[in-house]
Short mmCIF file of C-alpha atoms and ligand atoms in Angstrom, two decimals:
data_model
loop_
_atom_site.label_atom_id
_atom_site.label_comp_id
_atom_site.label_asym_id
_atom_site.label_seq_id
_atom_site.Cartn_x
_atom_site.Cartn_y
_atom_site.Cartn_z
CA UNK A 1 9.01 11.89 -18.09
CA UNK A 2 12.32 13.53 -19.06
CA UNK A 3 14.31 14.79 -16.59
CA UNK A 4 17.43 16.15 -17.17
CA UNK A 5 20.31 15.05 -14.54
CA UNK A 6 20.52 16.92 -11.44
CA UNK A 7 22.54 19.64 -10.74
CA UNK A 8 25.48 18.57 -8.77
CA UNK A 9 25.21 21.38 -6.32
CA UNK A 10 21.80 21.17 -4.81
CA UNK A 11 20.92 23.36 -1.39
CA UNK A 12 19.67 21.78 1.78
CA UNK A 13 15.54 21.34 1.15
CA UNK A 14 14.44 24.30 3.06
CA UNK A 15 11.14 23.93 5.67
CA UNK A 16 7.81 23.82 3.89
CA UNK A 17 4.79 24.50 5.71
CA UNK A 18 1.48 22.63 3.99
CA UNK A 19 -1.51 24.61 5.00
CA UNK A 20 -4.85 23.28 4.25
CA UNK A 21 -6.12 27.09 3.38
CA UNK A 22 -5.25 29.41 0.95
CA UNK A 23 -6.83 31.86 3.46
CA UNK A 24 -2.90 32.28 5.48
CA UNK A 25 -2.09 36.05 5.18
CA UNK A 26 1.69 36.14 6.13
CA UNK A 27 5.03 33.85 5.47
CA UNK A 28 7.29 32.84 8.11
CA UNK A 29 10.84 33.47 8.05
CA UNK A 30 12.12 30.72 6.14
CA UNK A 31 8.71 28.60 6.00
CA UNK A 32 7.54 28.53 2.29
CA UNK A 33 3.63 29.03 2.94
CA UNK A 34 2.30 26.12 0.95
CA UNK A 35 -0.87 26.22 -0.91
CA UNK A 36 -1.34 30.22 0.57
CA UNK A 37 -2.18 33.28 -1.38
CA UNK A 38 0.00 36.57 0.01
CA UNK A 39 -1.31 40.09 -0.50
CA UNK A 40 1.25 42.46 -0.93
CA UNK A 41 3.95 43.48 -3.28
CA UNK A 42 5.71 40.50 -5.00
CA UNK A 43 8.97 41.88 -4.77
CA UNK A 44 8.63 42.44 -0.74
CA UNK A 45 6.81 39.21 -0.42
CA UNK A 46 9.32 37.02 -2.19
CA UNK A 47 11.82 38.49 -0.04
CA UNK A 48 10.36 36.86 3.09
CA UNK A 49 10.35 33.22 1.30
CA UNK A 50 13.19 30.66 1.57
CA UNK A 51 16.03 31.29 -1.07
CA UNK A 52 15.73 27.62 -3.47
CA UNK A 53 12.53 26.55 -2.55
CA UNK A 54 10.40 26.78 -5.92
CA UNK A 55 10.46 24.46 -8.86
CA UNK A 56 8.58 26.51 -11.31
CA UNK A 57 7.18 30.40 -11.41
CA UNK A 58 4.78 31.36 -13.78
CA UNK A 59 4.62 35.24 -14.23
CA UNK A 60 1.98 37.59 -15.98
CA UNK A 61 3.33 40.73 -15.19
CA UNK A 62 2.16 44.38 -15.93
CA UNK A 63 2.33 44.35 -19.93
CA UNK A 64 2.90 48.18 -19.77
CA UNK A 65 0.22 48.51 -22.76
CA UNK A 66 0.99 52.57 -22.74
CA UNK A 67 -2.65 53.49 -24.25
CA UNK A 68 -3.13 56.64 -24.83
CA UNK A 69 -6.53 57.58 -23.97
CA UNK A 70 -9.79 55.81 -24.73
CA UNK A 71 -9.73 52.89 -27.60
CA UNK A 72 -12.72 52.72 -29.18
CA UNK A 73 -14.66 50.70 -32.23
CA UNK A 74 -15.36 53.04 -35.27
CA UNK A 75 -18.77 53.08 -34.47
CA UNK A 76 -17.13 54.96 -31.03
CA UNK A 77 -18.40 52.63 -28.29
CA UNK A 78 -16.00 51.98 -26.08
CA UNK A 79 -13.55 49.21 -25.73
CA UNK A 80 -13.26 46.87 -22.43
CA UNK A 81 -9.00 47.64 -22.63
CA UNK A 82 -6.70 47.06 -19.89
CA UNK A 83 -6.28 50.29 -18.57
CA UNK A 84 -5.76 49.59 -15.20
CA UNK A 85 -3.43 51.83 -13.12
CA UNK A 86 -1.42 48.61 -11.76
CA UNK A 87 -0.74 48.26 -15.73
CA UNK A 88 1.25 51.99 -16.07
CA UNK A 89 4.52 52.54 -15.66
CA UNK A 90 6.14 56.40 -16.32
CA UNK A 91 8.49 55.41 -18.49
CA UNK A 92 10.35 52.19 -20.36
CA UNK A 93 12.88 52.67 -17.50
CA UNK A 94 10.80 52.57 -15.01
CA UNK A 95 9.13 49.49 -16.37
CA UNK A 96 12.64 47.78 -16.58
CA UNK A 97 13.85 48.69 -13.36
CA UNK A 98 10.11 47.27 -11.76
CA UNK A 99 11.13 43.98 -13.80
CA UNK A 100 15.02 43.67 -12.97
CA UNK A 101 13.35 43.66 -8.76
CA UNK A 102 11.09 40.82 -9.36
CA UNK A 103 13.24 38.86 -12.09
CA UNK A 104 15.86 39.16 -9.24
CA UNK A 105 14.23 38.17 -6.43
CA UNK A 106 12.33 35.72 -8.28
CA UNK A 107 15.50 34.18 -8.91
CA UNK A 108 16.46 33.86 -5.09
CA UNK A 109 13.26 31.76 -4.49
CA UNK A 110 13.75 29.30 -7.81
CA UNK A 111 15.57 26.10 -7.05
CA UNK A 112 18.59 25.43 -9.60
CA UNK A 113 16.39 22.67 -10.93
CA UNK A 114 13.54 25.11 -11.25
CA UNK A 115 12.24 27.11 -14.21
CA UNK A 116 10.50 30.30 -15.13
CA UNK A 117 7.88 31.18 -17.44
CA UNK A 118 7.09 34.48 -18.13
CA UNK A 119 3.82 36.03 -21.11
CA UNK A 120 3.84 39.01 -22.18
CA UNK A 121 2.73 41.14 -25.80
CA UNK A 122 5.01 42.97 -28.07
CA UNK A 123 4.65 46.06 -25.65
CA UNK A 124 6.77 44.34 -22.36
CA UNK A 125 8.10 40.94 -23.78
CA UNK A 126 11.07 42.22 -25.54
CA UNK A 127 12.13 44.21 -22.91
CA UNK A 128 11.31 41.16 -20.28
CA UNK A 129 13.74 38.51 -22.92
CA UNK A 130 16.74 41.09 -22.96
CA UNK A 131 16.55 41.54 -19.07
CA UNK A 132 16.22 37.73 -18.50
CA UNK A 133 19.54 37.26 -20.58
CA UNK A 134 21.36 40.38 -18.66
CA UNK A 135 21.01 38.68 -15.49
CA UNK A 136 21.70 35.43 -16.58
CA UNK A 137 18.65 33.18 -16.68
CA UNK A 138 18.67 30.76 -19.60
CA UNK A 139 15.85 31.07 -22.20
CA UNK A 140 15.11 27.34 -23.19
CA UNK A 141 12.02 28.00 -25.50
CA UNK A 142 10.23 31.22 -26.36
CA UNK A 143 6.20 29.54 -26.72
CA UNK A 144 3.60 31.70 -29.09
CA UNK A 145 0.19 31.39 -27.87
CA UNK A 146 -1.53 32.13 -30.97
CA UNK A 147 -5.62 32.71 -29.85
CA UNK A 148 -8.59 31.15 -31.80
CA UNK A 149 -10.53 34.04 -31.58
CA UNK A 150 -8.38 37.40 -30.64
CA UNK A 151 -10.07 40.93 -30.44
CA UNK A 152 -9.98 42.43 -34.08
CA UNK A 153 -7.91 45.53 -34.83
CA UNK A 154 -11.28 48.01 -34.84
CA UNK A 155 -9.36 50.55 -36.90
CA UNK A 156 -7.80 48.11 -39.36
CA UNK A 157 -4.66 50.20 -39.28
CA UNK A 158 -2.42 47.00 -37.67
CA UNK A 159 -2.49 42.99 -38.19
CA UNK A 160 -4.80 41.71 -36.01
CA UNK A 161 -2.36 41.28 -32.12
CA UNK A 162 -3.23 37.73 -32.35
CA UNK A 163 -0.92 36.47 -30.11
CA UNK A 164 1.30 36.99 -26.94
CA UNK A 165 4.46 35.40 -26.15
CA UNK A 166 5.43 33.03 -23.37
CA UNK A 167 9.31 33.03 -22.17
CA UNK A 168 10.52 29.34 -20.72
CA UNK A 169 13.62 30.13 -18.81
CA UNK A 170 15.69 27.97 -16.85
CA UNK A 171 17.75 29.91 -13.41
CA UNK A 172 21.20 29.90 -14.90
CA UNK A 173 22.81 28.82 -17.96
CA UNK A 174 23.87 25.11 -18.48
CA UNK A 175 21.18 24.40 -15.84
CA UNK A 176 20.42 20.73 -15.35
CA UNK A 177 17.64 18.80 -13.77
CA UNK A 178 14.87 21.07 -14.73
CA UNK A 179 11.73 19.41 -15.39
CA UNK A 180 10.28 18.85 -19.06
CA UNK A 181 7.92 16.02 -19.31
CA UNK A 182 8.58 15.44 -23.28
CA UNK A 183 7.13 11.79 -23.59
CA UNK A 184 3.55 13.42 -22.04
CA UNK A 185 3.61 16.57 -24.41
CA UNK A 186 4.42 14.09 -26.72
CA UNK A 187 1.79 11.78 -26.37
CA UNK A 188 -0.38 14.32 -25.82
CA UNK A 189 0.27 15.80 -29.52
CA UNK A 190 -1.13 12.82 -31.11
CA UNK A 191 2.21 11.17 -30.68
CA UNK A 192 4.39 13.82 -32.51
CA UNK A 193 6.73 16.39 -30.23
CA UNK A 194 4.99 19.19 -29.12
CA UNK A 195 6.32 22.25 -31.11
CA UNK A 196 6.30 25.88 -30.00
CA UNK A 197 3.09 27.46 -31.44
CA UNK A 198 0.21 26.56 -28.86
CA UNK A 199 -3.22 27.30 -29.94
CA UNK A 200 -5.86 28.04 -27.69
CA UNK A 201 -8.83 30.33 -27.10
CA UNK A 202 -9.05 33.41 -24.49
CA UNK A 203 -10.32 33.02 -21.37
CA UNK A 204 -14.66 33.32 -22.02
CA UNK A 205 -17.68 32.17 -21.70
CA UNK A 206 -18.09 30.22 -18.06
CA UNK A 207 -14.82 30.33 -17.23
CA UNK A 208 -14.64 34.41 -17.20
CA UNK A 209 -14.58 35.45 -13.37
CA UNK A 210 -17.87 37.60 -13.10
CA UNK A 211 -18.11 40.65 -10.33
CA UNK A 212 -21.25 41.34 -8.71
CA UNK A 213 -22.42 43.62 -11.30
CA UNK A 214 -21.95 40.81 -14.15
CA UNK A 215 -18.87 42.74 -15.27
CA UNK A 216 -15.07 40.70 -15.57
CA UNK A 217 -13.63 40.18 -12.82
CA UNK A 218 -10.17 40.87 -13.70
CA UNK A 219 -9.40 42.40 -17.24
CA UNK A 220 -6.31 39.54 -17.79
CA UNK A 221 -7.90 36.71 -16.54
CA UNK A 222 -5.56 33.65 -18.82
CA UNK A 223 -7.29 30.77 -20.00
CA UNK A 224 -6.96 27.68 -17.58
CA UNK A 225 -5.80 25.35 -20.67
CA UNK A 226 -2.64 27.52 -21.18
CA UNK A 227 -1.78 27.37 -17.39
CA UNK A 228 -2.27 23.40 -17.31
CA UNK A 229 -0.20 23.03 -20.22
CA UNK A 230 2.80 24.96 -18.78
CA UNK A 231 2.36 22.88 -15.25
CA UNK A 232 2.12 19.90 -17.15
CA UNK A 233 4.76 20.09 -19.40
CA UNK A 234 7.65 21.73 -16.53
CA UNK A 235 6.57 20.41 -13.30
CA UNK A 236 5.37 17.08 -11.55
CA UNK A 237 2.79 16.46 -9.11
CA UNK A 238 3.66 17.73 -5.72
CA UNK A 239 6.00 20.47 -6.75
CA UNK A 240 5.88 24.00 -5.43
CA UNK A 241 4.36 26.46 -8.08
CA UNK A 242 4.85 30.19 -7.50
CA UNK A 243 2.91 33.28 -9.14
CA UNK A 244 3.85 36.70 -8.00
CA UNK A 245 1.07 38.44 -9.87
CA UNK A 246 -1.76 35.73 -9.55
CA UNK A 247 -5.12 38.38 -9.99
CA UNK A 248 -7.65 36.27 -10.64
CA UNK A 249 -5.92 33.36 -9.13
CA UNK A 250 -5.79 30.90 -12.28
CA UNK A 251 -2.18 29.80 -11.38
CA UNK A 252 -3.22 28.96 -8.29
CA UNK A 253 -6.50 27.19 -9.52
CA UNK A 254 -4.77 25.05 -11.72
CA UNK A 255 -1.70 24.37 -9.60
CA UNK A 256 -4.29 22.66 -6.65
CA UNK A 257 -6.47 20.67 -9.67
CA UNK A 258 -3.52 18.79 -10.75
CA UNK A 259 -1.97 18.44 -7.40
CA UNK A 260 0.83 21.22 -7.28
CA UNK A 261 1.70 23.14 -4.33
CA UNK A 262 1.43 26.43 -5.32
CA UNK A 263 1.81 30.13 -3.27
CA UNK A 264 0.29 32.84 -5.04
CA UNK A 265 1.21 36.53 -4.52
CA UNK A 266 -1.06 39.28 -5.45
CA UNK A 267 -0.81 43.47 -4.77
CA UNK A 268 -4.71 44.27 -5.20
CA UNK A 269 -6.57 42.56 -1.65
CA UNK A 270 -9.99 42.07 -3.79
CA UNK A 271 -8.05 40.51 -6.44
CA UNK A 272 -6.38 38.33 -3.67
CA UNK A 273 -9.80 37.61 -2.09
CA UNK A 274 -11.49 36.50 -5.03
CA UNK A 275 -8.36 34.29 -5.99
CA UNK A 276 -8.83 32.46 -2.41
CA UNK A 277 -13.05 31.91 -3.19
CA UNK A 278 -11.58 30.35 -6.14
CA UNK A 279 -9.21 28.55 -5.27
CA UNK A 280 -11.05 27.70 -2.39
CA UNK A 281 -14.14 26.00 -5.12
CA UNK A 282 -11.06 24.36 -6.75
CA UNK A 283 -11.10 20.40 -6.52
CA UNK A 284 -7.78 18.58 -7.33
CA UNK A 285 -7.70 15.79 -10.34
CA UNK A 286 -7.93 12.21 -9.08
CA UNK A 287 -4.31 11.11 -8.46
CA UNK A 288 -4.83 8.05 -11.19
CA UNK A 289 -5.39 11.30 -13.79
CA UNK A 290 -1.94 12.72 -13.11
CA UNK A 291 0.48 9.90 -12.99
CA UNK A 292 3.11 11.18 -16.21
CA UNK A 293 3.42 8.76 -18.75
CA UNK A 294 6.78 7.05 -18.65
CA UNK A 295 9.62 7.81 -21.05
CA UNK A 296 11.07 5.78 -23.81
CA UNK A 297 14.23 5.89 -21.61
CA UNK A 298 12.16 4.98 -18.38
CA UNK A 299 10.37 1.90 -19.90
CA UNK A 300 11.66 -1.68 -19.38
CA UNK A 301 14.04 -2.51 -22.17
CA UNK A 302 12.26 -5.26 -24.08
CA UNK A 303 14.63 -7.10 -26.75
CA UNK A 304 12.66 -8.32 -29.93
CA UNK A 305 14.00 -11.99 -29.23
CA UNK A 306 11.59 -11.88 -25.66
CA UNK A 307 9.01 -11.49 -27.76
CA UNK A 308 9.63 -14.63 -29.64
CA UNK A 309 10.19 -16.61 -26.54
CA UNK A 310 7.00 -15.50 -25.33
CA UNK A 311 5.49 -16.72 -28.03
CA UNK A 312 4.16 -13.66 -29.32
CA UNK A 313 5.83 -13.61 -32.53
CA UNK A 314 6.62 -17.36 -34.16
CA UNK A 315 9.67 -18.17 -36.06
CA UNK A 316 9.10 -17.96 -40.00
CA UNK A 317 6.62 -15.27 -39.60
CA UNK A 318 7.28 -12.34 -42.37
CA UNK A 319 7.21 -9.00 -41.09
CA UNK A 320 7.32 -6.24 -43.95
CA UNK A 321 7.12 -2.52 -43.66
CA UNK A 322 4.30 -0.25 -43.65
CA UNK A 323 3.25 -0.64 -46.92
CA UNK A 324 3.87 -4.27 -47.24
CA UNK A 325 6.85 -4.14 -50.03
CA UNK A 326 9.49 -4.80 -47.82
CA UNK A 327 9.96 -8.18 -46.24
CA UNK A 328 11.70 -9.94 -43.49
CA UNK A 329 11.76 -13.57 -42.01
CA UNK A 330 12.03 -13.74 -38.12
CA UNK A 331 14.15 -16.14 -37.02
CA UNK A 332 14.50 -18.25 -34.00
CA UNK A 333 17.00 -16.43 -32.58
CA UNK A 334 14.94 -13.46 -32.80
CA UNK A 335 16.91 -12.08 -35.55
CA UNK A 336 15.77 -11.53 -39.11
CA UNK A 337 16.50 -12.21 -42.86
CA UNK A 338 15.84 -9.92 -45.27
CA UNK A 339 13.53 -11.68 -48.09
CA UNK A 340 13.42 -8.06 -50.74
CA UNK A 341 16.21 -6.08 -52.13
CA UNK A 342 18.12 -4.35 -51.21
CA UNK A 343 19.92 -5.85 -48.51
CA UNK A 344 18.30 -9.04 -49.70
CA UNK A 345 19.93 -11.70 -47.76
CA UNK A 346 21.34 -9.55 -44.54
CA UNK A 347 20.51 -10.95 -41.12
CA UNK A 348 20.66 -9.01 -38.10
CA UNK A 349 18.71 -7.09 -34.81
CA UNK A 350 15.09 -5.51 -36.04
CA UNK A 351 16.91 -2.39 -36.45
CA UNK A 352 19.76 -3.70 -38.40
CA UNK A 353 17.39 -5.17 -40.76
CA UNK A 354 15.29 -2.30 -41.18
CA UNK A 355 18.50 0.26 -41.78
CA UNK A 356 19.97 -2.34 -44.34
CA UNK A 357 16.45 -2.48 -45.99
CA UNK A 358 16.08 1.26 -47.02
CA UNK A 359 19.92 1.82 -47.07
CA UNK A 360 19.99 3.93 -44.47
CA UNK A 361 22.42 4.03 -41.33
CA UNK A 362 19.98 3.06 -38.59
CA UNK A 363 16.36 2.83 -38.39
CA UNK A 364 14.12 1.87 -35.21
CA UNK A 365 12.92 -1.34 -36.27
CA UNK A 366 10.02 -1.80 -33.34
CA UNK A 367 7.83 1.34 -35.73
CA UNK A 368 9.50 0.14 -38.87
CA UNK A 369 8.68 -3.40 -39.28
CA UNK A 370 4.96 -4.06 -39.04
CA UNK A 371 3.15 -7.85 -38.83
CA UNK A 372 -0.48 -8.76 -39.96
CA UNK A 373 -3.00 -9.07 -36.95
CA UNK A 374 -6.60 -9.91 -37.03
CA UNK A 375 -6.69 -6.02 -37.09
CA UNK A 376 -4.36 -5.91 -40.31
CA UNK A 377 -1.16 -4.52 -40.00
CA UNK A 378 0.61 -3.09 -36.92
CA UNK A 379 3.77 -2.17 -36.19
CA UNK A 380 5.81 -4.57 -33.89
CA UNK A 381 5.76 -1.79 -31.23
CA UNK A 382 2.10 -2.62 -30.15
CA UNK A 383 3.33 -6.62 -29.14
CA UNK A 384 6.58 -4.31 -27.66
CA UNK A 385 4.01 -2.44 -25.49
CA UNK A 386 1.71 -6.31 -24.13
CA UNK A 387 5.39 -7.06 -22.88
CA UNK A 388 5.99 -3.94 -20.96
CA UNK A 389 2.66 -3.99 -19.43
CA UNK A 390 2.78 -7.63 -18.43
CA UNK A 391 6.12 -6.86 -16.96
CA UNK A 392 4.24 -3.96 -15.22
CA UNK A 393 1.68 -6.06 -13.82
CA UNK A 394 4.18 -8.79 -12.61
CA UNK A 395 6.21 -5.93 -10.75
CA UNK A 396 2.97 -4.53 -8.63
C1 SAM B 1 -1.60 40.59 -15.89
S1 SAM B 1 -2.38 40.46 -14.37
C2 SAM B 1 -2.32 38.71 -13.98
C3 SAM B 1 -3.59 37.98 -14.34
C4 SAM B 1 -3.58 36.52 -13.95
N1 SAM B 1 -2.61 35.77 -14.69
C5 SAM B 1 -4.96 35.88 -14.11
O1 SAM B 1 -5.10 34.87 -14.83
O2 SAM B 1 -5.90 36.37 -13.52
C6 SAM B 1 -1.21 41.15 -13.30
C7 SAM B 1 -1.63 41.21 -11.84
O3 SAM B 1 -0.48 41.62 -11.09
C8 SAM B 1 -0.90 42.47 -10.03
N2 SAM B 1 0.29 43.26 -9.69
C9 SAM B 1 0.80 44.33 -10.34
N3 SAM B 1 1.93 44.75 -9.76
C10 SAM B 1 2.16 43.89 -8.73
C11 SAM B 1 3.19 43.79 -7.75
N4 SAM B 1 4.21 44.65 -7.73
N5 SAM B 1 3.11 42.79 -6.85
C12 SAM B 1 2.07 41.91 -6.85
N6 SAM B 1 1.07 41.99 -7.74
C13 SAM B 1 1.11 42.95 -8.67
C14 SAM B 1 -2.07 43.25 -10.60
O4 SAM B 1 -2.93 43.70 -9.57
C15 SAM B 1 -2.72 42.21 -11.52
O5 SAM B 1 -3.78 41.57 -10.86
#
């Protein structure tokens, strides 16, 4: 897990009250309601919570989709569009001043460590971005979710809106200490850093809350994948997630399956209600399921030369690169020769060796040099990783 140093000004911890329901109506002053869904307006609500308490807010505001009228297919049935009246605004200034109130008083709640993340479409996030820099949050990543299967433009007059955009935003600039758990987005990605386009479908199928009539639930509902990936990426277990428009409660859902705290605000009381049944169904992960993977920087530092005194590499042994062209002699010392041009002859650290061997000015020689196993050939990172577990074992 990377964390980035801690800010050196950090608040007292304020009072945290751990409910075991999400069925708590009200906040007291200065208790952050843990695990507790609030109806009422966020801005109001947030008010009553303890300034610094939050480590990460996810927000799915009011997109402010201005339709005008019906939309409908060409054959003229009708389309299921979010035309909601909590989703209309009078004007683009009325829309910003609704988002400086909760950008602001979300602010108050966030710890200095903590981070926001806000989604929105082309027709609020623009708007949301240039607030978020006017009152000084930091924008650390702006995240497409591209969807697998979007709605199709019915009057083929636009590009398919395949897409909405998610703001990461840290409280102030220069903050440090927020959480981003690289090495598990990382491994996650097949080993190769997680980049900025996230692909994933829209919320369907079972997952789609269902009313009594069989209709949606909520018309926003997000998928539960994108939520995970946010909490997994800028939190850790045990942290205190807030979402000060939670409808359908998926925030909330996700926050108690992989063991965050989370508080939940939400205007609509049926919204709120069914949020609470769900959250309510919700069962969190199995603490062995959410331990983060440790960082490059947080592993044991293992020099190549313990590996030879373990026995685990012998003396005279060639290593060679990837491809088997290049080759090395390890020595006793746990140093090695370089048998192939060029640098034939140079002697020095796995990562010496390896820079000298493709002329380059460093190299990491644990992925670079490989050695022949009864598996074939492996790089001497997997003998790297026996070490660091043994040494793992002999610390429990
Ligand atoms: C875009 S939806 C969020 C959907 C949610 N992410 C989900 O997965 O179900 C926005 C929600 O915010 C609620 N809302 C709108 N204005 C609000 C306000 N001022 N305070 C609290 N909730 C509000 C709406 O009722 C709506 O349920």
């Amino acid at each position: 897990m990377k964390v980035v140093p801690k800010a050196e000004a950090v608040e007292a911890a304020p009072r945290l009250a751990s409910r075991s329901s999400s069925r708590v109506a009200r906040a007291d002053a200065g208790t952050l309601p843990l695990d507790t869904i609030l109806n009422g307006d966020c801005v109001a609500e947030l008010s009553r919570l303890p300034a610094r308490s939050v480590d990460l807010v996810f927000a799915d505001p009011p997109y402010n989709l201005q339709l005008q009228g019906e939309l409908k297919r060409p054959d003229e049935s009708r389309v299921d569009a979010v035309d909601d009246e909590w989703d209309q605004f009078e004007s683009f200034q009325a829309y910003d001043a609704f988002t400086r109130a909760w950008l602001l008083a979300v602010r108050r709640v966030l710890k200095p460590t903590g981070t926001l993340w806000v989604i929105g479409s082309y027709h609020n996030i623009f708007r949301v971005g240039s607030m978020l820099q006017d009152l000084d949050f930091w924008i650390l990543n702006d995240i497409v979710w591209r969807k697998s299967n979007p709605m199709p433009n019915f009057r083929g007059r636009r590009f398919t809106n395949a897409h909405e955009t998610l703001i990461w935003a840290a409280r102030e600039p220069n903050a440090r200490g927020y959480t981003f758990n690289y090495e598990a987005m990382k491994a996650a990605n097949e080993d190769v850093q997680m980049r900025s386009d996230w692909l994933f479908p829209i919320c369907s199928g079972g997952e789609r809350l269902k009313d009594a009539e069989g209709n949606k639930l909520h018309p926003t509902q997000k998928p539960e994948a994108l939520i995970a990936r946010i909490l997994l990426s800028a939190s850790k277990p045990g942290d205190v997630v807030l979402d000060p428009f939670l409808g359908s409660g998926t925030t909330a859902s996700v926050a108690k399956k992989l063991r965050r705290h989370f508080v939940g605000i939400e205007r609509d009381p049926a919204y709120a209600e069914a949020a609470r049944a769900r959250v309510d169904a919700t069962t969190p992960l199995p603490d062995a399921a959410l331990v983060p993977a440790p960082s490059a920087r947080e592993a044991p530092r293992v020099a190549f030369a313990s590996l030879v005194e373990r026995g685990l590499v012998t003396p005279g042994t060639l290593l060679t690169d990837a491809r088997a062209q290049v080759k090395a002699m390890v020595r006793a010392d746990g140093t090695l020769s370089l048998e192939t041009a060029p640098g034939l002859g140079t002697v020095g650290s796995i990562h010496r060796a390896g820079a000298a061997a493709q002329g380059a000015g460093a190299c990491n020689g644990w992925t670079y040099w490989h050695i022949e196993t009864s598996e074939g050939l492996k790089p001497i990172d997997s003998l790297r990783a026996v070490v660091r577990s043994e040494m793992a074992m002999a610390a429990e």
